[in-house]
């Protein structure tokens, strides 16, 4: 049984005179894996950051279980603890070890006990294959490992939705593989995810909904087999043909 | 009184050695306490100055924040922009003339050094906070931390590490600059030396001793702080951990939390 989790209503975002997003509208149900694709500068990342309120939308709304989180009286921190985010540049806390990175949110935000937080963190670190590295500092591990820890950190908060902002763009091909493998597992387990990515094969195989963005608007969206198999719009065709050749 | 240089040095040390030690102790106490309180002031001011104004904030919060930041800016600019010696005179005699407060020597010394260090540290802390990658803040916000939690757990520990060299700098400057407090009668190392020199008319010898003492104090402090910096960085390597007790070979580590094991 699916339920509406997240809805983006007529969202626009401008930076000064620069219009980055124009009237963006889409929805996410539980268990959906939504991939947002498109050229650089098409507003994908900004859209994701608006969903997590790291950027404040200029107009429009984002509702989470019918609650408009752009409204002023909503506790944004509380909302963010239910919607995790994984960044392109990992953003692990460099003053903490791998384990502490995964525990601090649980202890400070969810107010769990140290032992409980640790147990939970270990469970997710094991899942992403980073359990042996719990004593390492972020500067001591590789990019792919950092990203897997970042995923474990987000998962440890047990979010309803997990947002990925180009999680593999800063990694070499081998590391891309290890991070995508973790994300595939999560998708199979039914975690609701919104993923901004340039990995077209991944988007085609893993997602059940693809959103193609161009110039700040949603140009085309639908099931992956439709978007990749029979794109309707000229821009989509052009974008995908370039990707599929390369 | 001996006629040669070294002889006079020993003669002074023999007669006034205890006074020198007492003077050095006063210098160190003022410098250490002043730096400590100054750092606290600097952290508070620096933190307030980096509070972001967000779009959803109401007008009341904006105005209050603006006024507080303005006052703190004035404080920083005035105390950074005037000599400590003049401040010492101004505050010590001004508090008496204006408010009838008779500051004790100790209170005046702590107050002047702290407030001065605070003004410098405020800018240092602000710089330290700004130097931290904004990604760290975003990472913290993304797991639901509030601004305060982000600052306490993520930003300030990193900022503190980055500004440690500057804290050391301030401590050393304070050890040296407490000598300007001699002007309001604080009996620290400079005042003591001046007294001894005048009493025996041995300026060169007395100040030779003072130079050596100041240098020993500052050099020791800078080395101790360097050691603390190293400790803050933590070990260069890390141990791998395993759940498999049969595979407990070198370089691998057992599971339980080290902090829990200690309990």
Coordinates of C-alpha atoms in Angstrom, one line a residue:
Chain A
X1 CA 0.0 0.0 0.0
X2 CA 1.5 3.3 -1.0
X3 CA 0.9 6.7 0.5
X4 CA 1.7 10.2 -0.6
X5 CA 4.9 11.3 1.2
X6 CA 6.1 14.3 -0.5
X7 CA 4.6 16.8 -2.9
X8 CA 6.2 19.7 -4.7
X9 CA 3.6 22.4 -5.7
X10 CA 4.4 25.0 -8.3
X11 CA 7.8 25.6 -6.8
X12 CA 10.0 28.4 -8.2
X13 CA 13.4 29.6 -7.1
X14 CA 15.3 32.7 -8.1
X15 CA 18.7 33.8 -7.1
X16 CA 18.6 37.6 -7.8
X17 CA 17.4 37.9 -11.3
X18 CA 18.5 34.4 -12.2
X19 CA 15.5 32.0 -12.4
X20 CA 16.7 28.6 -11.5
X21 CA 13.4 26.7 -11.0
X22 CA 10.1 27.6 -12.7
X23 CA 6.8 26.1 -11.6
X24 CA 8.1 22.7 -10.7
X25 CA 5.5 20.2 -9.7
X26 CA 5.8 16.5 -8.8
X27 CA 5.0 14.0 -6.1
X28 CA 6.6 11.1 -4.3
X29 CA 4.8 8.1 -2.8
X30 CA 6.2 5.7 -0.2
X31 CA 8.7 3.3 -1.8
X32 CA 9.2 5.4 -4.8
X33 CA 12.7 5.7 -6.2
X34 CA 12.6 8.9 -8.2
X35 CA 15.6 9.8 -10.3
X36 CA 16.0 13.4 -11.4
X37 CA 18.2 13.7 -14.5
X38 CA 19.2 16.6 -16.7
X39 CA 22.1 18.7 -17.8
X40 CA 24.3 20.6 -15.3
X41 CA 22.6 23.9 -14.4
X42 CA 19.1 22.6 -15.1
X43 CA 18.2 23.1 -11.5
X44 CA 18.2 19.5 -10.3
X45 CA 20.4 20.1 -7.2
X46 CA 18.5 23.3 -6.3
X47 CA 15.3 21.4 -6.5
X48 CA 16.6 18.8 -4.1
X49 CA 18.0 21.5 -1.8
X50 CA 14.6 23.2 -1.8
X51 CA 13.0 19.9 -0.8
X52 CA 15.3 19.8 2.2
X53 CA 14.9 23.5 2.9
X54 CA 18.6 24.1 2.5
X55 CA 17.4 26.7 0.0
X56 CA 14.2 28.5 0.7
X57 CA 11.8 28.3 -2.3
X58 CA 10.9 31.7 -3.7
X59 CA 7.3 30.7 -4.4
X60 CA 5.4 27.5 -4.2
X61 CA 5.2 24.8 -1.5
X62 CA 6.7 21.5 -0.5
X63 CA 4.4 19.3 1.6
X64 CA 5.5 16.4 3.7
X65 CA 2.5 14.3 4.7
X66 CA 0.2 17.2 3.8
X67 CA 2.2 19.6 6.0
X68 CA 3.6 22.6 4.2
X69 CA 7.2 22.7 5.4
X70 CA 7.9 26.1 3.7
X71 CA 5.6 27.7 6.1
X72 CA 7.2 29.8 8.8
X73 CA 5.9 27.9 11.9
X74 CA 7.2 24.5 10.8
X75 CA 10.2 23.3 12.7
X76 CA 12.6 22.7 9.8
X77 CA 15.2 20.8 11.9
X78 CA 12.5 18.4 13.0
X79 CA 11.5 17.9 9.4
X80 CA 15.0 17.4 8.2
X81 CA 15.6 14.6 10.8
X82 CA 12.9 12.7 8.9
X83 CA 14.3 13.4 5.4
X84 CA 17.9 12.4 5.1
X85 CA 20.3 13.9 2.6
X86 CA 23.5 12.6 1.0
X87 CA 25.8 15.2 -0.7
X88 CA 28.1 15.2 -3.6
X89 CA 31.0 16.2 -1.4
X90 CA 30.0 13.8 1.4
X91 CA 30.1 16.5 4.1
X92 CA 31.2 14.1 6.8
X93 CA 32.1 15.9 10.1
X94 CA 35.9 16.0 9.9
X95 CA 36.3 16.4 13.7
X96 CA 34.7 13.0 14.3
X97 CA 35.4 9.4 13.6
X98 CA 33.3 7.3 11.2
X99 CA 31.3 5.9 14.1
X100 CA 30.8 9.3 15.8
X101 CA 29.6 10.7 12.5
X102 CA 26.8 8.1 12.5
X103 CA 26.0 8.5 16.2
X104 CA 25.9 12.3 16.8
X105 CA 22.6 12.9 15.0
X106 CA 20.9 10.1 16.9
X107 CA 22.2 11.3 20.2
X108 CA 21.7 15.0 19.8
X109 CA 18.6 15.2 17.5
X110 CA 16.7 11.9 18.3
X111 CA 18.0 12.0 22.0
X112 CA 18.9 8.3 21.9
X113 CA 21.3 6.9 24.5
X114 CA 24.9 6.4 23.6
X115 CA 24.7 2.6 23.6
X116 CA 21.5 2.6 21.5
X117 CA 23.0 5.0 19.0
X118 CA 26.1 3.0 18.8
X119 CA 24.2 -0.2 18.2
X120 CA 22.1 1.4 15.5
X121 CA 25.1 3.1 13.8
X122 CA 27.0 -0.2 13.7
X123 CA 24.1 -1.9 12.1
X124 CA 24.0 0.6 9.2
X125 CA 27.8 0.8 8.9
X126 CA 27.9 -3.0 8.5
X127 CA 25.2 -2.7 5.9
X128 CA 27.4 -0.3 3.8
X129 CA 30.5 -2.4 4.5
X130 CA 32.2 0.2 6.6
X131 CA 32.1 -1.5 10.0
X132 CA 35.9 -2.2 10.1
X133 CA 36.6 1.5 9.7
X134 CA 34.7 2.9 12.7
X135 CA 37.8 4.4 14.3
X136 CA 39.0 6.2 11.1
X137 CA 38.7 9.9 10.6
X138 CA 37.1 11.0 7.3
X139 CA 40.4 12.3 6.0
X140 CA 41.9 8.8 6.3
X141 CA 39.4 7.0 4.0
X142 CA 38.7 7.1 0.3
X143 CA 35.9 8.9 -1.5
X144 CA 33.8 5.9 -2.0
X145 CA 34.2 4.9 1.6
X146 CA 33.3 8.4 2.7
X147 CA 30.1 8.3 0.6
X148 CA 29.1 5.0 2.1
X149 CA 29.6 6.4 5.6
X150 CA 27.6 9.4 4.6
X151 CA 24.8 7.0 3.5
X152 CA 25.1 5.1 6.8
X153 CA 24.9 8.4 8.7
X154 CA 21.7 9.4 6.9
X155 CA 20.2 5.9 7.4
X156 CA 21.0 5.9 11.1
X157 CA 18.5 8.7 11.5
X158 CA 15.9 6.2 10.1
X159 CA 14.5 8.8 7.7
X160 CA 11.3 8.3 5.7
X161 CA 12.8 9.7 2.6
X162 CA 16.4 9.9 1.5
X163 CA 17.6 12.5 -0.9
X164 CA 20.8 12.0 -2.9
X165 CA 22.5 15.0 -4.5
X166 CA 24.8 13.5 -7.2
X167 CA 26.2 11.0 -4.8
X168 CA 28.7 9.6 -7.3
X169 CA 29.8 12.7 -9.2
X170 CA 33.0 13.2 -7.2
X171 CA 34.1 9.5 -7.4
X172 CA 36.2 7.4 -9.8
X173 CA 34.5 4.6 -11.7
X174 CA 35.4 1.9 -9.2
X175 CA 34.1 3.9 -6.2
X176 CA 31.0 4.7 -8.2
X177 CA 30.3 1.0 -8.4
X178 CA 30.5 0.4 -4.6
X179 CA 28.2 3.4 -3.8
X180 CA 25.7 2.4 -6.4
X181 CA 25.6 -1.1 -5.1
X182 CA 24.6 0.2 -1.7
X183 CA 21.9 2.4 -3.2
X184 CA 20.6 -0.6 -5.2
X185 CA 20.2 -2.6 -2.0
X186 CA 18.3 0.3 -0.4
X187 CA 16.0 0.6 -3.3
X188 CA 15.2 -3.2 -3.2
X189 CA 14.4 -2.8 0.5
X190 CA 11.8 -0.3 -0.4
X191 CA 13.3 2.9 0.9
X192 CA 11.8 6.0 -0.6
X193 CA 14.5 7.9 -2.4
X194 CA 14.9 10.9 -4.6
X195 CA 18.2 10.8 -6.5
X196 CA 19.8 13.5 -8.6
X197 CA 22.2 11.6 -10.8
X198 CA 24.1 11.4 -14.0
X199 CA 24.3 7.6 -13.9
X200 CA 21.7 6.9 -16.6
X201 CA 22.0 3.1 -16.4
X202 CA 21.4 3.3 -12.7
X203 CA 18.4 5.6 -13.2
X204 CA 16.9 3.2 -15.8
X205 CA 17.4 0.0 -13.7
X206 CA 16.7 1.2 -10.2
X207 CA 14.1 3.9 -10.3
X208 CA 10.4 3.6 -10.9
X209 CA 10.0 7.3 -11.8
X210 CA 12.2 9.5 -13.8
X211 CA 12.1 13.3 -14.0
X212 CA 14.0 15.0 -16.8
X213 CA 14.7 18.6 -16.1
X214 CA 15.9 21.3 -18.5
X215 CA 16.3 25.0 -17.9
X216 CA 14.6 25.0 -14.6
X217 CA 11.4 23.2 -15.6
X218 CA 10.3 19.6 -15.7
X219 CA 10.5 18.8 -19.4
X220 CA 9.3 15.3 -19.2
X221 CA 8.6 12.7 -16.5
X222 CA 7.3 9.2 -16.3
X223 CA 8.3 5.5 -15.9
X224 CA 11.9 4.8 -16.8
X225 CA 11.1 2.5 -19.6
X226 CA 9.1 5.3 -21.3
X227 CA 11.6 8.0 -20.7
X228 CA 14.6 6.0 -21.8
X229 CA 12.8 3.8 -24.3
X230 CA 10.5 6.3 -26.0
X231 CA 11.2 9.9 -25.0
X232 CA 8.6 12.3 -26.3
X233 CA 10.2 15.7 -26.2
X234 CA 13.0 16.9 -28.4
X235 CA 15.2 18.0 -25.5
X236 CA 14.9 14.7 -23.7
X237 CA 15.8 12.8 -26.9
X238 CA 18.9 15.0 -27.4
X239 CA 20.0 14.7 -23.8
X240 CA 19.6 10.9 -23.7
X241 CA 21.2 10.3 -27.1
X242 CA 24.3 12.0 -25.9
X243 CA 24.4 10.0 -22.8
X244 CA 23.6 6.7 -24.3
X245 CA 26.4 7.0 -26.9
X246 CA 29.0 8.0 -24.3
Chain B
X1 CA 78.5 45.2 44.9
X2 CA 80.7 43.2 42.5
X3 CA 82.3 45.0 39.7
X4 CA 81.8 42.5 36.8
X5 CA 78.6 41.8 34.9
X6 CA 78.0 38.2 36.0
X7 CA 78.9 39.1 39.6
X8 CA 76.2 41.8 39.6
X9 CA 73.7 39.4 38.1
X10 CA 74.3 36.9 40.9
X11 CA 74.2 39.6 43.5
X12 CA 70.8 40.8 42.2
X13 CA 69.5 37.3 42.1
X14 CA 70.7 36.6 45.6
X15 CA 69.1 39.7 47.0
X16 CA 66.0 40.0 44.8
X17 CA 65.5 36.6 43.4
X18 CA 62.3 36.0 45.3
X19 CA 60.9 39.3 44.0
X20 CA 61.6 38.4 40.5
X21 CA 59.9 35.0 40.9
X22 CA 56.9 36.7 42.5
X23 CA 56.8 39.3 39.6
X24 CA 56.9 36.5 37.1
X25 CA 54.2 34.6 38.8
X26 CA 51.9 37.7 38.8
X27 CA 52.7 38.2 35.1
X28 CA 51.8 34.6 34.4
X29 CA 48.6 34.6 36.4
X30 CA 47.4 37.8 34.7
X31 CA 48.3 36.5 31.3
X32 CA 46.8 33.1 31.7
X33 CA 43.5 34.3 33.4
X34 CA 43.3 37.2 31.0
X35 CA 43.7 35.0 28.0
X36 CA 41.3 32.5 29.3
X37 CA 38.5 35.0 30.0
X38 CA 39.4 36.8 26.8
X39 CA 38.9 33.6 24.8
X40 CA 35.5 33.1 26.4
X41 CA 34.5 36.6 25.5
X42 CA 36.0 36.2 22.0
X43 CA 34.1 33.0 21.5
X44 CA 30.8 34.5 22.6
X45 CA 31.2 37.6 20.5
X46 CA 32.5 35.7 17.5
X47 CA 29.6 33.2 17.7
X48 CA 27.0 36.0 18.0
X49 CA 28.5 37.8 15.0
X50 CA 28.2 34.7 12.8
X51 CA 24.5 34.0 13.6
X52 CA 22.9 33.9 10.2
X53 CA 19.8 35.9 9.5
X54 CA 17.4 33.7 7.7
X55 CA 14.5 34.6 5.5
X56 CA 11.8 33.1 7.8
X57 CA 13.1 35.0 10.8
X58 CA 10.7 37.6 12.1
X59 CA 11.4 41.4 12.2
X60 CA 11.9 41.3 16.0
X61 CA 14.7 38.8 15.9
X62 CA 16.3 40.7 13.0
X63 CA 16.3 44.0 14.8
X64 CA 17.6 42.6 18.1
X65 CA 20.3 40.7 16.3
X66 CA 21.3 43.9 14.3
X67 CA 21.5 45.9 17.5
X68 CA 23.5 43.3 19.4
X69 CA 25.9 42.9 16.5
X70 CA 26.4 46.7 16.2
X71 CA 27.2 46.9 19.9
X72 CA 29.7 44.1 19.7
X73 CA 31.3 45.6 16.6
X74 CA 31.8 48.9 18.5
X75 CA 33.4 47.0 21.4
X76 CA 35.7 45.2 19.0
X77 CA 36.7 48.3 17.1
X78 CA 37.3 50.5 20.1
X79 CA 39.4 48.0 22.1
X80 CA 41.4 46.9 19.1
X81 CA 42.0 50.4 18.0
X82 CA 43.4 52.0 21.1
X83 CA 46.6 51.1 23.0
X84 CA 46.2 48.9 26.0
X85 CA 48.4 51.2 28.1
X86 CA 46.0 54.1 27.5
X87 CA 43.0 51.8 28.1
X88 CA 44.5 50.8 31.5
X89 CA 44.8 54.5 32.5
X90 CA 41.4 55.3 31.1
X91 CA 39.6 52.4 32.8
X92 CA 41.5 52.5 36.1
X93 CA 41.2 56.2 36.7
X94 CA 38.0 56.7 34.8
X95 CA 36.1 54.2 36.9
X96 CA 37.2 56.1 40.0
X97 CA 36.4 59.5 38.7
X98 CA 33.1 58.7 37.0
X99 CA 31.6 56.0 39.2
X100 CA 33.6 56.1 42.3
X101 CA 34.7 52.5 41.9
X102 CA 38.1 51.8 43.4
X103 CA 39.3 48.8 41.4
X104 CA 41.7 46.5 43.1
X105 CA 45.0 46.0 41.3
X106 CA 44.1 42.4 40.5
X107 CA 40.6 43.2 39.2
X108 CA 41.9 46.0 37.0
X109 CA 44.6 43.9 35.6
X110 CA 42.3 40.9 34.7
X111 CA 39.6 43.2 33.4
X112 CA 41.9 45.2 31.1
X113 CA 43.8 42.2 29.7
X114 CA 40.6 40.1 29.3
X115 CA 38.6 42.7 27.5
X116 CA 41.5 43.5 25.2
X117 CA 42.1 39.8 24.4
X118 CA 38.4 39.4 23.9
X119 CA 38.3 42.1 21.2
X120 CA 41.1 40.4 19.3
X121 CA 39.8 36.9 19.8
X122 CA 36.3 37.9 18.6
X123 CA 37.8 38.5 15.2
X124 CA 39.9 35.4 15.3
X125 CA 36.9 33.2 16.3
X126 CA 34.8 34.8 13.5
X127 CA 37.6 34.0 11.0
X128 CA 37.9 30.5 12.4
X129 CA 34.1 29.9 12.0
X130 CA 34.1 31.3 8.5
X131 CA 37.0 29.1 7.6
X132 CA 35.0 25.9 8.1
X133 CA 33.6 24.5 4.9
X134 CA 29.9 25.4 4.6
X135 CA 29.4 21.7 3.7
X136 CA 29.9 20.9 7.3
X137 CA 27.0 23.1 8.3
X138 CA 24.9 21.6 5.6
X139 CA 25.7 18.1 6.6
X140 CA 24.7 18.9 10.2
X141 CA 21.5 20.6 9.2
X142 CA 20.6 17.8 6.9
X143 CA 20.4 15.4 9.8
X144 CA 18.2 17.8 11.7
X145 CA 20.6 19.6 13.9
X146 CA 19.6 23.1 15.0
X147 CA 22.0 26.1 14.6
X148 CA 23.2 25.7 18.2
X149 CA 23.8 21.9 18.0
X150 CA 25.7 22.4 14.7
X151 CA 27.9 25.1 16.3
X152 CA 28.6 23.1 19.4
X153 CA 29.2 19.7 17.9
X154 CA 30.6 20.4 14.5
X155 CA 31.8 23.9 13.8
X156 CA 33.3 25.1 17.0
X157 CA 35.5 22.0 17.6
X158 CA 37.0 22.5 14.2
X159 CA 37.2 26.3 14.5
X160 CA 38.9 25.9 17.9
X161 CA 41.6 23.6 16.4
X162 CA 42.2 26.1 13.5
X163 CA 42.6 29.1 15.8
X164 CA 44.8 27.3 18.4
X165 CA 48.0 29.0 16.9
X166 CA 46.3 32.3 17.3
X167 CA 45.3 31.6 20.9
X168 CA 49.0 30.8 21.6
X169 CA 49.9 34.1 19.9
X170 CA 47.5 35.9 22.2
X171 CA 48.9 34.2 25.3
X172 CA 52.4 35.2 24.4
X173 CA 51.4 38.7 23.6
X174 CA 49.6 38.9 26.9
X175 CA 52.7 37.6 28.8
X176 CA 54.7 40.4 27.3
X177 CA 52.1 43.1 27.4
X178 CA 51.1 42.8 31.0
X179 CA 54.2 45.0 31.5
X180 CA 52.1 48.0 30.4
X181 CA 50.0 47.4 33.6
X182 CA 53.0 48.7 35.6
X183 CA 51.6 52.1 34.8
X184 CA 48.6 51.5 37.1
X185 CA 50.9 50.0 39.7
X186 CA 50.5 46.2 39.0
X187 CA 53.6 44.6 40.6
X188 CA 54.4 42.2 37.8
X189 CA 57.8 41.3 36.3
X190 CA 58.4 44.6 34.6
X191 CA 57.5 46.7 37.7
X192 CA 59.6 44.5 39.9
X193 CA 62.6 44.7 37.5
X194 CA 62.3 48.5 37.3
X195 CA 62.2 48.7 41.1
X196 CA 65.3 46.5 41.5
X197 CA 67.2 48.3 38.8
X198 CA 66.4 51.7 40.4
X199 CA 67.3 50.5 43.9
X200 CA 70.8 49.3 42.9
X201 CA 71.2 51.4 39.8
X202 CA 71.8 48.3 37.7
X203 CA 69.5 48.7 34.8
X204 CA 71.4 46.6 32.3
X205 CA 71.8 43.6 34.7
X206 CA 68.3 43.7 36.1
X207 CA 66.7 43.9 32.6
X208 CA 69.0 41.1 31.4
X209 CA 67.4 38.9 34.0
X210 CA 63.9 40.1 33.0
X211 CA 64.6 39.4 29.3
X212 CA 65.7 35.8 30.1
X213 CA 62.7 35.3 32.3
X214 CA 60.2 36.7 29.8
X215 CA 61.7 34.5 27.1
X216 CA 61.6 31.4 29.2
X217 CA 57.9 32.0 30.0
X218 CA 56.8 32.6 26.4
X219 CA 58.9 29.8 25.0
X220 CA 57.6 27.3 27.5
X221 CA 54.0 28.4 26.8
X222 CA 54.4 28.2 23.0
X223 CA 55.8 24.6 23.3
X224 CA 53.1 23.5 25.6
X225 CA 50.4 24.8 23.3
X226 CA 52.1 23.1 20.3
X227 CA 51.8 19.8 22.2
X228 CA 48.1 20.4 22.8
X229 CA 47.6 21.1 19.1
X230 CA 49.2 17.7 18.3
X231 CA 46.9 16.0 20.8
X232 CA 43.9 17.6 19.3
X233 CA 44.8 16.3 15.8
X234 CA 44.6 12.7 17.2
X235 CA 46.6 9.8 15.9
X236 CA 47.7 9.7 12.3
X237 CA 46.6 6.1 11.8
X238 CA 43.6 4.1 12.9
X239 CA 42.8 0.5 13.9
X240 CA 40.6 -1.7 11.8
X241 CA 37.8 -3.4 13.8
X242 CA 36.3 -6.8 13.4
X243 CA 33.4 -8.8 14.9
X244 CA 35.2 -12.0 14.1
X245 CA 37.1 -12.9 17.3
X246 CA 39.0 -15.7 15.5
X247 CA 40.4 -13.2 13.1
X248 CA 42.0 -11.2 15.9
X249 CA 45.3 -10.5 14.3
X250 CA 47.6 -7.5 14.5
X251 CA 46.1 -4.2 13.2
X252 CA 42.6 -5.4 14.0
X253 CA 40.6 -4.3 16.9
X254 CA 37.8 -5.7 19.0
X255 CA 34.3 -4.3 18.8
X256 CA 33.2 -2.8 22.1
X257 CA 33.2 0.9 22.7
X258 CA 36.4 1.9 24.3
X259 CA 34.6 4.5 26.4
X260 CA 32.2 1.8 27.7
X261 CA 35.0 -0.6 28.5
X262 CA 36.5 2.0 30.8
X263 CA 33.4 2.3 32.9

